[in-house]
Amino acid sequence: MKFEKLGALGAVAVALGLVALYAFLCWVSWSRPITGGMDHIHQNVAWLSIFIPVLAIIAVHLAFAKMLWDEAQGRRKSY
């Protein structure tokens, strides 16, 4: 196939996009003293509850990118 490198690049781009999305969500949930709402405990719980699924999705995309990159280089492995 011709599109393994492009697919690998897309998977890495999704991983980087998720890092940016996580940073944005952390910024949104940052507790500010002038507004009500989330305190520091809720902020930390929100960050952890967002981090765990995002980390899992990033790991899967990077593993998939590695498989596609190996296939594009001609190194076949049985997974």
PDB file of C-alpha atoms in Angstrom:
ATOM      1  CA  MET A   1       0.000   0.000   0.000  1.00  0.00           C
ATOM      2  CA  LYS A   2       1.058   3.567  -0.517  1.00  0.00           C
ATOM      3  CA  PHE A   3      -0.460   5.270   2.468  1.00  0.00           C
ATOM      4  CA  GLU A   4       1.282   3.744   5.482  1.00  0.00           C
ATOM      5  CA  LYS A   5       3.498   6.768   6.132  1.00  0.00           C
ATOM      6  CA  LEU A   6       0.544   9.114   5.815  1.00  0.00           C
ATOM      7  CA  GLY A   7      -1.490   6.950   8.179  1.00  0.00           C
ATOM      8  CA  ALA A   8       1.368   6.894  10.695  1.00  0.00           C
ATOM      9  CA  LEU A   9       1.657  10.660  10.480  1.00  0.00           C
ATOM     10  CA  GLY A  10      -2.090  10.975  11.015  1.00  0.00           C
ATOM     11  CA  ALA A  11      -1.958   8.740  14.095  1.00  0.00           C
ATOM     12  CA  VAL A  12       0.864  10.841  15.561  1.00  0.00           C
ATOM     13  CA  ALA A  13      -1.112  13.998  14.742  1.00  0.00           C
ATOM     14  CA  VAL A  14      -4.107  12.614  16.640  1.00  0.00           C
ATOM     15  CA  ALA A  15      -1.865  11.944  19.640  1.00  0.00           C
ATOM     16  CA  LEU A  16      -0.479  15.494  19.539  1.00  0.00           C
ATOM     17  CA  GLY A  17      -3.979  16.878  19.108  1.00  0.00           C
ATOM     18  CA  LEU A  18      -5.105  15.005  22.205  1.00  0.00           C
ATOM     19  CA  VAL A  19      -2.215  16.488  24.171  1.00  0.00           C
ATOM     20  CA  ALA A  20      -3.336  19.950  23.052  1.00  0.00           C
ATOM     21  CA  LEU A  21      -6.958  19.148  23.912  1.00  0.00           C
ATOM     22  CA  TYR A  22      -5.914  17.919  27.370  1.00  0.00           C
ATOM     23  CA  ALA A  23      -3.942  21.117  27.956  1.00  0.00           C
ATOM     24  CA  PHE A  24      -6.974  23.158  26.915  1.00  0.00           C
ATOM     25  CA  LEU A  25      -9.286  21.228  29.222  1.00  0.00           C
ATOM     26  CA  CYS A  26      -6.846  21.703  32.089  1.00  0.00           C
ATOM     27  CA  TRP A  27      -6.800  25.419  31.391  1.00  0.00           C
ATOM     28  CA  VAL A  28     -10.607  25.540  31.297  1.00  0.00           C
ATOM     29  CA  SER A  29     -10.942  23.697  34.608  1.00  0.00           C
ATOM     30  CA  TRP A  30      -8.259  25.754  36.359  1.00  0.00           C
ATOM     31  CA  SER A  31      -9.741  27.083  39.605  1.00  0.00           C
ATOM     32  CA  ARG A  32      -9.755  30.837  39.795  1.00  0.00           C
ATOM     33  CA  PRO A  33     -10.237  32.686  43.082  1.00  0.00           C
ATOM     34  CA  ILE A  34     -12.604  35.295  41.633  1.00  0.00           C
ATOM     35  CA  THR A  35     -15.143  32.841  40.257  1.00  0.00           C
ATOM     36  CA  GLY A  36     -17.172  30.159  41.972  1.00  0.00           C
ATOM     37  CA  GLY A  37     -17.325  26.563  40.911  1.00  0.00           C
ATOM     38  CA  MET A  38     -14.436  24.140  41.027  1.00  0.00           C
ATOM     39  CA  ASP A  39     -12.064  24.108  43.958  1.00  0.00           C
ATOM     40  CA  HIS A  40      -8.634  22.485  43.913  1.00  0.00           C
ATOM     41  CA  ILE A  41      -9.932  19.031  44.837  1.00  0.00           C
ATOM     42  CA  HIS A  42     -12.451  18.977  41.998  1.00  0.00           C
ATOM     43  CA  GLN A  43      -9.821  20.383  39.674  1.00  0.00           C
ATOM     44  CA  ASN A  44      -7.406  17.528  40.433  1.00  0.00           C
ATOM     45  CA  VAL A  45     -10.140  14.911  40.100  1.00  0.00           C
ATOM     46  CA  ALA A  46     -11.163  16.379  36.743  1.00  0.00           C
ATOM     47  CA  TRP A  47      -7.590  16.403  35.501  1.00  0.00           C
ATOM     48  CA  LEU A  48      -7.023  12.769  36.482  1.00  0.00           C
ATOM     49  CA  SER A  49     -10.344  11.621  35.058  1.00  0.00           C
ATOM     50  CA  ILE A  50      -9.503  13.294  31.760  1.00  0.00           C
ATOM     51  CA  PHE A  51      -5.857  12.155  31.755  1.00  0.00           C
ATOM     52  CA  ILE A  52      -6.410   8.404  32.034  1.00  0.00           C
ATOM     53  CA  PRO A  53      -8.587   7.906  28.895  1.00  0.00           C
ATOM     54  CA  VAL A  54      -6.535  10.438  26.933  1.00  0.00           C
ATOM     55  CA  LEU A  55      -3.349   8.582  27.848  1.00  0.00           C
ATOM     56  CA  ALA A  56      -4.872   5.275  26.731  1.00  0.00           C
ATOM     57  CA  ILE A  57      -5.987   6.733  23.388  1.00  0.00           C
ATOM     58  CA  ILE A  58      -2.550   8.301  22.838  1.00  0.00           C
ATOM     59  CA  ALA A  59      -0.824   4.982  23.584  1.00  0.00           C
ATOM     60  CA  VAL A  60      -3.022   3.121  21.094  1.00  0.00           C
ATOM     61  CA  HIS A  61      -2.444   5.714  18.383  1.00  0.00           C
ATOM     62  CA  LEU A  62       1.320   5.702  18.891  1.00  0.00           C
ATOM     63  CA  ALA A  63       1.393   1.889  18.767  1.00  0.00           C
ATOM     64  CA  PHE A  64      -0.652   1.976  15.577  1.00  0.00           C
ATOM     65  CA  ALA A  65       1.686   4.614  14.116  1.00  0.00           C
ATOM     66  CA  LYS A  66       4.664   2.364  14.935  1.00  0.00           C
ATOM     67  CA  MET A  67       3.040  -0.572  13.157  1.00  0.00           C
ATOM     68  CA  LEU A  68       2.269   1.549  10.097  1.00  0.00           C
ATOM     69  CA  TRP A  69       5.763   3.037  10.030  1.00  0.00           C
ATOM     70  CA  ASP A  70       7.341  -0.427  10.233  1.00  0.00           C
ATOM     71  CA  GLU A  71       5.109  -1.603   7.411  1.00  0.00           C
ATOM     72  CA  ALA A  72       6.128   1.396   5.292  1.00  0.00           C
ATOM     73  CA  GLN A  73       9.798   0.597   5.914  1.00  0.00           C
ATOM     74  CA  GLY A  74       9.284  -3.021   4.859  1.00  0.00           C
ATOM     75  CA  ARG A  75       9.793  -4.538   8.318  1.00  0.00           C
ATOM     76  CA  ARG A  76       6.950  -6.925   8.888  1.00  0.00           C
ATOM     77  CA  LYS A  77       6.249  -8.173  12.364  1.00  0.00           C
ATOM     78  CA  SER A  78       3.516 -10.428  13.603  1.00  0.00           C
ATOM     79  CA  TYR A  79       1.585  -8.662  16.330  1.00  0.00           C
TER      80      TYR A  79
END
